[in-house]
Tab-separated table of C-alpha atoms in Angstrom:
chain	number	residue	atom	x	y	z
R	299	MET	CA	-61.627	235.297	151.637
R	300	ARG	CA	-64.243	237.758	152.800
R	301	LEU	CA	-63.917	239.792	149.606
R	302	GLN	CA	-64.316	236.635	147.544
R	303	ARG	CA	-67.471	235.714	149.414
R	304	ALA	CA	-68.850	239.234	149.114
R	305	THR	CA	-68.312	239.459	145.366
R	306	ALA	CA	-69.215	235.851	144.555
R	307	LYS	CA	-72.890	236.527	145.177
R	308	ASP	CA	-72.942	239.489	142.790
R	309	THR	CA	-70.926	237.620	140.176
R	310	SER	CA	-73.602	234.949	140.372
R	311	THR	CA	-76.243	237.658	140.004
R	312	LEU	CA	-74.607	238.943	136.847
R	313	ARG	CA	-74.291	235.432	135.442
R	314	THR	CA	-77.944	234.696	136.214
R	315	THR	CA	-79.294	237.869	134.664
R	316	ASN	CA	-77.203	237.381	131.523
R	317	SER	CA	-77.945	233.650	131.226
R	318	PRO	CA	-81.667	233.459	131.921
R	319	SER	CA	-83.848	230.408	131.876
R	320	PRO	CA	-87.018	230.085	129.761
R	321	GLY	CA	-89.795	232.191	131.197
R	322	GLN	CA	-87.586	235.030	132.434
R	323	PRO	CA	-87.842	238.454	130.767
R	324	GLN	CA	-84.385	238.457	129.127
R	325	TYR	CA	-85.347	235.201	127.475
R	326	GLN	CA	-88.772	236.538	126.643
R	327	PRO	CA	-88.148	238.717	123.585
R	328	ALA	CA	-88.273	235.340	121.852
R	329	LYS	CA	-91.532	234.486	123.561
R	330	LEU	CA	-92.904	237.905	122.674
R	331	TYR	CA	-92.312	237.007	119.038
R	332	GLU	CA	-94.101	233.768	119.770
R	333	VAL	CA	-97.183	235.556	121.077
R	334	THR	CA	-97.056	238.040	118.209
R	335	THR	CA	-96.741	235.237	115.674
R	336	SER	CA	-99.752	233.530	117.162
R	337	ASN	CA	-101.587	236.833	117.013
R	338	PHE	CA	-100.821	237.072	113.292
R	339	ILE	CA	-102.587	233.754	112.777
R	340	ARG	CA	-105.792	235.734	113.311
R	341	GLN	CA	-107.571	233.760	115.908
R	342	LEU	CA	-109.911	236.563	116.935
R	343	GLY	CA	-110.775	235.140	120.339
R	344	LEU	CA	-107.097	234.692	121.198
R	345	SER	CA	-106.161	238.079	119.764
R	346	LYS	CA	-108.355	239.937	122.220
R	347	LYS	CA	-107.026	237.904	125.113
R	348	ALA	CA	-103.436	238.041	123.904
R	349	ALA	CA	-103.256	241.808	123.387
R	350	PRO	CA	-103.156	242.671	127.132
R	351	VAL	CA	-100.576	239.919	127.641
R	352	ILE	CA	-98.368	241.283	124.863
R	353	ALA	CA	-98.590	244.803	126.296
R	354	ALA	CA	-97.730	243.650	129.814
R	355	THR	CA	-94.971	241.403	128.505
R	356	GLY	CA	-93.364	244.357	126.783
R	357	ALA	CA	-93.526	246.361	130.018
R	358	VAL	CA	-91.898	243.573	132.035
R	359	ILE	CA	-89.162	243.105	129.441
R	360	HIS	CA	-88.547	246.851	129.359
R	361	LYS	CA	-88.117	246.981	133.142
R	362	CYS	CA	-85.705	244.063	132.967
R	363	GLN	CA	-83.669	245.752	130.254
R	364	GLU	CA	-83.663	249.055	132.153
R	365	SER	CA	-82.446	247.340	135.307
R	366	LEU	CA	-79.702	245.540	133.383
R	367	THR	CA	-78.607	248.848	131.874
R	368	SER	CA	-78.627	250.452	135.318
R	369	ASP	CA	-76.886	247.560	137.070
R	370	GLN	CA	-74.094	246.922	134.585
R	371	PRO	CA	-72.047	250.058	135.474
R	372	LYS	CA	-72.426	249.290	139.178
R	373	ILE	CA	-71.235	245.731	138.702
R	374	LEU	CA	-68.321	246.827	136.506
R	375	ALA	CA	-67.270	249.473	139.051
R	376	ALA	CA	-67.500	246.903	141.847
R	377	GLN	CA	-65.423	244.424	139.852
R	378	LEU	CA	-62.693	247.035	139.355
R	379	ALA	CA	-62.852	247.956	143.038
R	380	GLY	CA	-62.713	244.287	143.915
R	381	ALA	CA	-59.603	243.848	141.782
R	382	GLU	CA	-57.929	246.756	143.577
R	383	LEU	CA	-58.934	245.403	146.977
R	384	SER	CA	-57.730	241.937	146.044
R	385	LYS	CA	-54.293	243.296	145.190
R	386	ALA	CA	-54.183	245.255	148.441
R	387	TYR	CA	-55.233	242.208	150.427
R	388	HIS	CA	-52.630	240.092	148.651
R	389	LEU	CA	-49.946	242.652	149.499
R	390	GLN	CA	-51.142	242.860	153.097
R	391	HIS	CA	-51.146	239.098	153.427
R	392	GLN	CA	-47.671	238.736	151.939
R	393	LEU	CA	-46.190	241.456	154.136
R	394	GLU	CA	-47.635	239.779	157.222
R	395	LYS	CA	-45.965	236.530	156.232
R	396	ALA	CA	-42.657	238.131	155.244
R	397	ALA	CA	-39.481	237.137	157.117
R	398	THR	CA	-37.472	240.355	157.183
R	399	LYS	CA	-34.510	240.164	159.533
R	400	ILE	CA	-30.853	241.133	159.731
R	401	VAL	CA	-28.450	239.743	162.348
R	402	LEU	CA	-24.983	241.249	162.796
R	403	THR	CA	-22.439	239.140	164.679
R	404	ALA	CA	-19.205	240.796	165.791
R	405	GLY	CA	-16.010	239.125	164.664
R	406	GLY	CA	-12.457	239.337	165.943
R	407	SER	CA	-11.514	242.444	167.927
R	408	THR	CA	-15.233	243.133	168.260
R	409	GLN	CA	-15.434	244.301	164.687
R	410	PHE	CA	-18.259	244.109	162.183
R	411	THR	CA	-16.989	242.914	158.811
R	412	ALA	CA	-18.485	241.506	155.641
R	413	SER	CA	-18.822	238.149	157.356
R	414	SER	CA	-20.821	239.695	160.202
R	415	PHE	CA	-24.093	239.463	158.221
R	416	THR	CA	-24.953	236.050	159.602
R	417	THR	CA	-28.661	236.417	158.799
R	418	HIS	CA	-30.143	238.639	156.120
R	419	THR	CA	-33.672	237.913	154.924
R	420	LEU	CA	-34.677	241.466	154.113
R	421	GLY	CA	-37.676	241.446	151.780
R	422	ALA	CA	-38.000	237.648	151.709
R	423	ILE	CA	-41.663	236.790	151.141
R	424	PRO	CA	-42.525	233.095	151.365
R	425	LYS	CA	-45.250	231.556	149.244
R	426	ALA	CA	-48.208	231.442	151.597
R	427	GLU	CA	-51.796	230.660	150.679
R	428	CYS	CA	-54.670	232.317	152.519
R	429	THR	CA	-56.243	230.150	155.185
R	430	LYS	CA	-59.334	230.455	157.321
R	431	SER	CA	-57.195	231.485	160.258
R	432	ASP	CA	-56.013	234.550	158.329
R	433	GLY	CA	-59.380	236.281	158.729
R	434	ASP	CA	-61.677	237.144	161.574
R	435	ASP	CA	-64.919	236.491	159.713
R	436	ASP	CA	-64.735	232.789	158.936
R	437	GLY	CA	-68.079	231.286	158.028
R	438	ILE	CA	-69.786	234.350	156.545
R	439	ALA	CA	-71.858	233.327	153.537
R	440	VAL	CA	-73.288	236.229	151.554
R	441	LYS	CA	-76.721	235.403	150.187
R	442	THR	CA	-79.541	237.423	148.675
R	443	SER	CA	-81.302	237.396	152.033
R	444	ASN	CA	-78.406	238.904	153.988
R	445	ALA	CA	-76.404	240.746	151.319
R	446	LYS	CA	-77.567	244.143	152.559
R	447	GLU	CA	-76.199	243.324	156.009
R	448	GLU	CA	-72.652	242.824	154.737
R	449	LYS	CA	-70.361	245.194	156.597
R	450	PRO	CA	-67.878	247.510	154.827
R	451	LEU	CA	-64.387	246.170	154.403
R	452	PRO	CA	-61.984	247.643	156.977
R	453	ALA	CA	-59.039	249.820	156.034
R	454	PHE	CA	-56.011	247.903	154.815
R	455	THR	CA	-53.835	249.173	157.651
R	456	LEU	CA	-50.546	247.586	158.612
R	457	THR	CA	-47.964	248.610	161.161
R	458	ALA	CA	-44.316	248.156	160.299
R	459	LYS	CA	-42.678	246.953	163.526
R	460	LEU	CA	-38.911	247.201	163.860
R	461	ALA	CA	-37.647	245.207	166.846
R	462	ALA	CA	-34.005	245.871	167.803
R	463	LYS	CA	-32.112	243.911	170.411
R	464	CYS	CA	-28.507	243.226	171.364
R	465	ASN	CA	-26.480	240.600	173.200
R	466	HIS	CA	-22.822	241.390	173.941
R	467	GLY	CA	-21.691	237.772	173.622
R	468	GLY	CA	-22.017	236.417	177.110
R	469	GLY	CA	-23.646	238.950	179.387
R	470	ASN	CA	-26.744	241.077	179.130
R	471	THR	CA	-25.373	244.488	178.307
R	472	CYS	CA	-24.325	246.241	175.127
R	473	ASP	CA	-24.122	249.811	176.372
R	474	ASN	CA	-20.502	249.749	177.478
R	475	GLY	CA	-17.160	248.370	176.469
R	476	ALA	CA	-18.260	244.866	177.395
R	477	PHE	CA	-19.410	244.217	173.818
R	478	THR	CA	-17.168	241.333	172.757
R	479	ASN	CA	-16.527	238.873	170.005
R	480	ASN	CA	-19.706	237.051	168.960
R	481	GLY	CA	-21.818	239.906	170.252
R	482	VAL	CA	-25.049	240.037	168.277
R	483	ALA	CA	-27.214	242.926	167.099
R	484	THR	CA	-30.580	241.884	165.659
R	485	LEU	CA	-32.999	244.001	163.623
R	486	ASP	CA	-36.297	242.267	162.928
R	487	LEU	CA	-38.853	243.998	160.657
R	488	THR	CA	-42.386	242.623	160.628
R	489	HIS	CA	-45.824	243.866	159.574
R	490	THR	CA	-48.877	243.338	161.693
R	491	ARG	CA	-52.517	244.400	161.944
R	492	GLU	CA	-52.130	244.544	165.708
R	493	THR	CA	-51.414	247.730	167.646
R	494	VAL	CA	-47.712	248.190	168.388
R	495	THR	CA	-46.508	250.379	171.261
R	496	GLU	CA	-43.191	252.129	170.897
R	497	SER	CA	-40.654	250.870	173.464
R	498	LYS	CA	-37.300	252.519	172.752
R	499	ASN	CA	-36.865	253.013	176.499
R	500	GLN	CA	-35.927	249.351	176.702
R	501	TRP	CA	-32.439	250.453	175.697
R	502	ASN	CA	-32.032	252.873	178.583
R	503	SER	CA	-31.324	250.002	180.941
R	504	GLY	CA	-28.182	247.927	181.115
R	505	THR	CA	-29.778	245.076	179.194
R	506	HIS	CA	-30.911	245.137	175.579
R	507	THR	CA	-32.038	241.540	175.230
R	508	THR	CA	-35.637	242.749	175.309
R	509	PRO	CA	-36.357	244.209	171.853
R	510	ALA	CA	-36.928	247.908	171.464
R	511	ASN	CA	-39.994	248.229	169.240
R	512	ILE	CA	-40.401	251.091	166.781
R	513	PRO	CA	-43.809	251.143	165.002
R	514	ASN	CA	-44.805	252.900	161.784
R	515	PRO	CA	-48.481	252.494	160.750
R	516	THR	CA	-49.374	252.702	157.062
R	517	ASP	CA	-52.625	252.476	155.091
R	518	LEU	CA	-52.107	250.501	151.904
R	519	LEU	CA	-55.054	252.113	150.115
R	520	HIS	CA	-55.548	255.355	152.028
R	521	GLU	CA	-58.972	256.835	151.134
R	522	ASN	CA	-59.378	254.398	148.233
R	523	VAL	CA	-60.871	251.811	150.555
R	524	THR	CA	-63.727	254.242	151.219
R	525	ASN	CA	-64.324	254.613	147.488
R	526	ALA	CA	-64.146	250.862	147.016
R	527	ASN	CA	-66.635	250.256	149.816
R	528	ALA	CA	-69.022	252.740	148.212
R	529	LYS	CA	-68.833	250.818	144.938
R	530	LEU	CA	-69.378	247.509	146.698
R	531	ASP	CA	-72.222	249.011	148.693
R	532	ALA	CA	-73.903	250.002	145.420
R	533	LEU	CA	-74.307	246.295	144.689
R	534	LYS	CA	-76.945	246.228	147.410
R	535	THR	CA	-79.188	248.335	145.176
R	536	LEU	CA	-79.109	246.018	142.151
R	537	THR	CA	-82.560	245.382	140.711
R	538	ALA	CA	-81.880	243.201	137.669
R	539	LEU	CA	-82.139	239.900	139.499
R	540	ALA	CA	-85.585	240.771	140.847
R	541	GLU	CA	-86.869	242.339	137.621
R	542	CYS	CA	-85.446	239.713	135.293
R	543	SER	CA	-86.546	236.749	137.394
R	544	LYS	CA	-90.224	237.454	136.808
R	545	MET	CA	-91.938	234.684	134.891
R	546	LEU	CA	-94.108	235.855	132.004
R	547	ARG	CA	-96.182	232.701	132.135
R	548	THR	CA	-97.201	233.574	135.683
R	549	TYR	CA	-100.469	235.489	135.769
R	550	THR	CA	-99.524	237.669	138.735
R	551	THR	CA	-96.493	238.947	136.806
R	552	ILE	CA	-98.603	240.050	133.864
R	553	SER	CA	-101.674	241.259	135.737
R	554	GLY	CA	-99.504	243.433	137.960
R	555	GLU	CA	-98.658	245.730	135.041
R	556	ASP	CA	-100.794	248.824	134.403
R	557	LYS	CA	-100.658	248.208	130.658
R	558	PHE	CA	-102.373	244.869	131.170
R	559	ASN	CA	-105.501	246.501	132.587
R	560	LYS	CA	-105.451	249.370	130.081
R	561	ILE	CA	-105.330	247.069	127.072
R	562	ALA	CA	-107.746	244.581	128.651
R	563	ILE	CA	-110.332	247.355	128.910
R	564	LYS	CA	-109.667	248.256	125.264
R	565	THR	CA	-109.985	244.722	123.892
R	566	LEU	CA	-112.110	242.716	126.307
R	567	LEU	CA	-114.602	245.525	126.962
R	568	ASN	CA	-114.314	247.072	123.460
R	569	LYS	CA	-113.392	250.528	124.779
R	570	VAL	CA	-110.738	251.291	122.193
R	571	ASP	CA	-110.053	254.832	123.425
R	572	ASN	CA	-109.509	253.797	127.049
R	573	LYS	CA	-106.501	255.210	128.904
R	574	LYS	CA	-107.423	254.125	132.421
R	575	THR	CA	-106.471	251.066	134.454
R	576	THR	CA	-109.845	250.711	136.178
R	577	THR	CA	-113.498	250.650	135.225
R	578	THR	CA	-116.653	251.995	136.769
R	579	PRO	CA	-117.835	249.881	138.372
R	580	PRO	CA	-114.592	247.972	139.064
R	581	SER	CA	-116.469	244.704	138.727
R	582	ALA	CA	-116.780	245.263	134.965
R	583	LEU	CA	-113.060	244.687	134.479
R	584	ASP	CA	-112.987	241.885	137.042
R	585	ILE	CA	-115.715	240.011	135.181
R	586	ALA	CA	-113.976	240.469	131.824
R	587	LEU	CA	-110.642	239.238	133.206
R	588	LYS	CA	-112.305	236.271	134.869
R	589	GLU	CA	-113.988	235.309	131.602
R	590	ALA	CA	-110.755	235.650	129.621
R	591	TYR	CA	-108.235	234.166	132.068
R	592	GLY	CA	-110.244	232.437	134.789
R	593	GLN	CA	-110.626	233.425	138.421
R	594	ASP	CA	-107.302	234.940	139.517
R	595	GLY	CA	-105.748	233.699	136.277
R	596	THR	CA	-106.478	230.002	136.767
R	597	LYS	CA	-107.048	229.610	132.997
R	598	TYR	CA	-104.314	232.017	131.913
R	599	GLU	CA	-101.927	229.237	130.895
R	600	ASP	CA	-104.603	227.251	129.040
R	601	ASN	CA	-106.213	230.215	127.299
R	602	ILE	CA	-102.994	231.888	126.164
R	603	TRP	CA	-99.740	229.971	126.381
R	604	SER	CA	-101.022	226.471	125.694
R	605	LYS	CA	-102.746	227.664	122.527
R	606	VAL	CA	-99.664	229.588	121.496
R	607	ASP	CA	-97.428	226.591	122.147
R	608	LYS	CA	-99.554	224.337	119.928
R	609	GLN	CA	-99.414	226.547	116.831
R	610	ASP	CA	-97.653	224.877	113.911
R	611	VAL	CA	-95.271	227.086	111.949
R	612	GLY	CA	-92.738	226.522	109.203
R	613	ILE	CA	-89.026	226.897	109.857
R	614	ALA	CA	-85.939	226.261	107.756
R	615	CYS	CA	-84.323	222.909	108.420
R	616	GLU	CA	-81.432	221.543	106.327
R	617	GLY	CA	-82.489	223.338	103.163
R	618	ARG	CA	-86.178	222.589	103.447
R	619	GLU	CA	-89.108	223.795	105.467
R	620	THR	CA	-90.369	221.756	108.361
R	621	LYS	CA	-93.314	222.202	110.687
R	622	LYS	CA	-92.762	222.776	114.367
R	623	ASN	CA	-94.845	223.817	117.351
R	624	LEU	CA	-94.106	227.319	118.579
R	625	GLY	CA	-93.809	225.971	122.103
R	626	ALA	CA	-90.902	223.793	121.003
R	627	ILE	CA	-88.931	226.734	119.575
R	628	ASP	CA	-86.566	228.404	122.019
R	629	ASP	CA	-84.223	229.977	119.485
R	630	LEU	CA	-84.990	233.594	118.592
R	631	ASN	CA	-83.678	233.183	115.040
R	632	GLU	CA	-86.031	230.269	114.452
R	633	LEU	CA	-88.976	232.241	115.800
R	634	ILE	CA	-88.160	235.198	113.563
R	635	ASP	CA	-87.795	232.818	110.612
R	636	ALA	CA	-91.200	231.313	111.377
R	637	LEU	CA	-92.774	234.762	111.653
R	638	VAL	CA	-91.240	235.956	108.383
R	639	ARG	CA	-92.348	232.810	106.540
R	640	TRP	CA	-95.873	233.186	107.834
R	641	MET	CA	-95.976	236.866	106.895
R	642	ALA	CA	-94.678	236.041	103.402
R	643	ARG	CA	-97.443	233.475	102.915
R	644	THR	CA	-100.029	235.908	104.226
R	645	ALA	CA	-98.781	238.632	101.885
R	646	ASP	CA	-98.831	236.195	98.944
R	647	LYS	CA	-102.397	235.136	99.698
R	648	SER	CA	-103.439	238.764	100.090
R	649	SER	CA	-101.805	239.682	96.773
R	650	LYS	CA	-103.534	236.821	94.961
R	651	GLN	CA	-106.870	237.801	96.460
R	652	GLN	CA	-106.393	241.412	95.365
R	653	ASN	CA	-105.546	240.277	91.828
R	654	GLU	CA	-108.636	238.071	91.705
R	655	ASP	CA	-110.809	240.937	92.899
R	656	LEU	CA	-109.227	243.268	90.322
R	657	HIS	CA	-109.848	240.816	87.459
R	658	ALA	CA	-113.392	240.273	88.625
R	659	LYS	CA	-113.999	244.017	88.589
R	660	LYS	CA	-112.568	244.373	85.059
R	661	ASP	CA	-114.721	241.506	83.761
R	662	ASP	CA	-117.893	243.085	85.097
R	663	GLY	CA	-119.835	245.044	82.483
R	664	PRO	CA	-121.699	248.319	83.114
R	665	GLY	CA	-124.607	247.801	85.411
R	666	CYS	CA	-123.569	244.257	86.092
R	667	ASN	CA	-122.224	242.916	89.332
R	668	ARG	CA	-121.070	239.356	88.902
R	669	LEU	CA	-120.774	238.782	92.610
R	670	THR	CA	-124.324	240.029	93.058
R	671	GLU	CA	-125.522	237.860	90.224
R	672	LYS	CA	-123.923	234.796	91.723
R	673	THR	CA	-125.462	235.626	95.039
R	674	ASN	CA	-128.923	236.093	93.585
R	675	LYS	CA	-128.890	232.903	91.534
């Protein structure tokens, strides 16, 4: 149960990072296309403001992807370790529940014959589900807040306990000729996590009705539990959930990236060769950011994302093109389709314009500039 609780949190982490919600970086390659598409629409004012956002968005997405790449092997290793530990725990649990006993009852003339095996349940393992009482850590709930406090799993150590006792059939002694018909010798093999003290001296007295215990400790996994704990402990260093939970439409996420400031200085302050993240004086950048995105980003959503969301683009729909707002498109294929269609139209318009300019140049005679003439008329 403890292992299930410990791994459930990280399984949830993996599911979350691989199934993001809109606004998270893994989802955002689509939104990056959205911003880029809007940038292609050549709204100069938006382009300058959008460039730092695109740069920072790429940085955030890259960190998310790096963390996913780094975390995946750790999660896979922990899953394999968890599978091994689960099998060991299952074996431990079953051995603890096993009813392993042999009872020999003497027959006529105090002899042990084939019919003397009155009880033989060697190796019998009943079907037994795990219950809360089977563990000593009931109630532990592993959450993000306390995951790093989760203790290592203990060694899967069991002690095989062989309890031997004897009853001669009426009295309390089996160490002399008094062993009679119906005398019973019992061997009871159990497995326990408790400490067992050897007590063979019980049979030095005249009575053997008190079992003589013979213990034999065994570690089901040996040093493998140490390796497994190391792999589980590595889950405490996962970064994907934190990196991939950042919301790109949140100003603090974007403005916290160095690339945001670098590109903002390039575009908003027209310093195209800038490679720094600060200005001299610092207020120059602060003023530019405030003008572009509002004080502390209060207009970031309105000045960037709202305008992007409202852009109409063409997408394929049942064999024909239909218009749709970018903000309503969550499918990456649709966004790529919209971008390609827009680029095709732009290229077509550019080609037509070039052809018109070429024809105009050919029609112009020596010393004559038709465009100039039209302008001067």
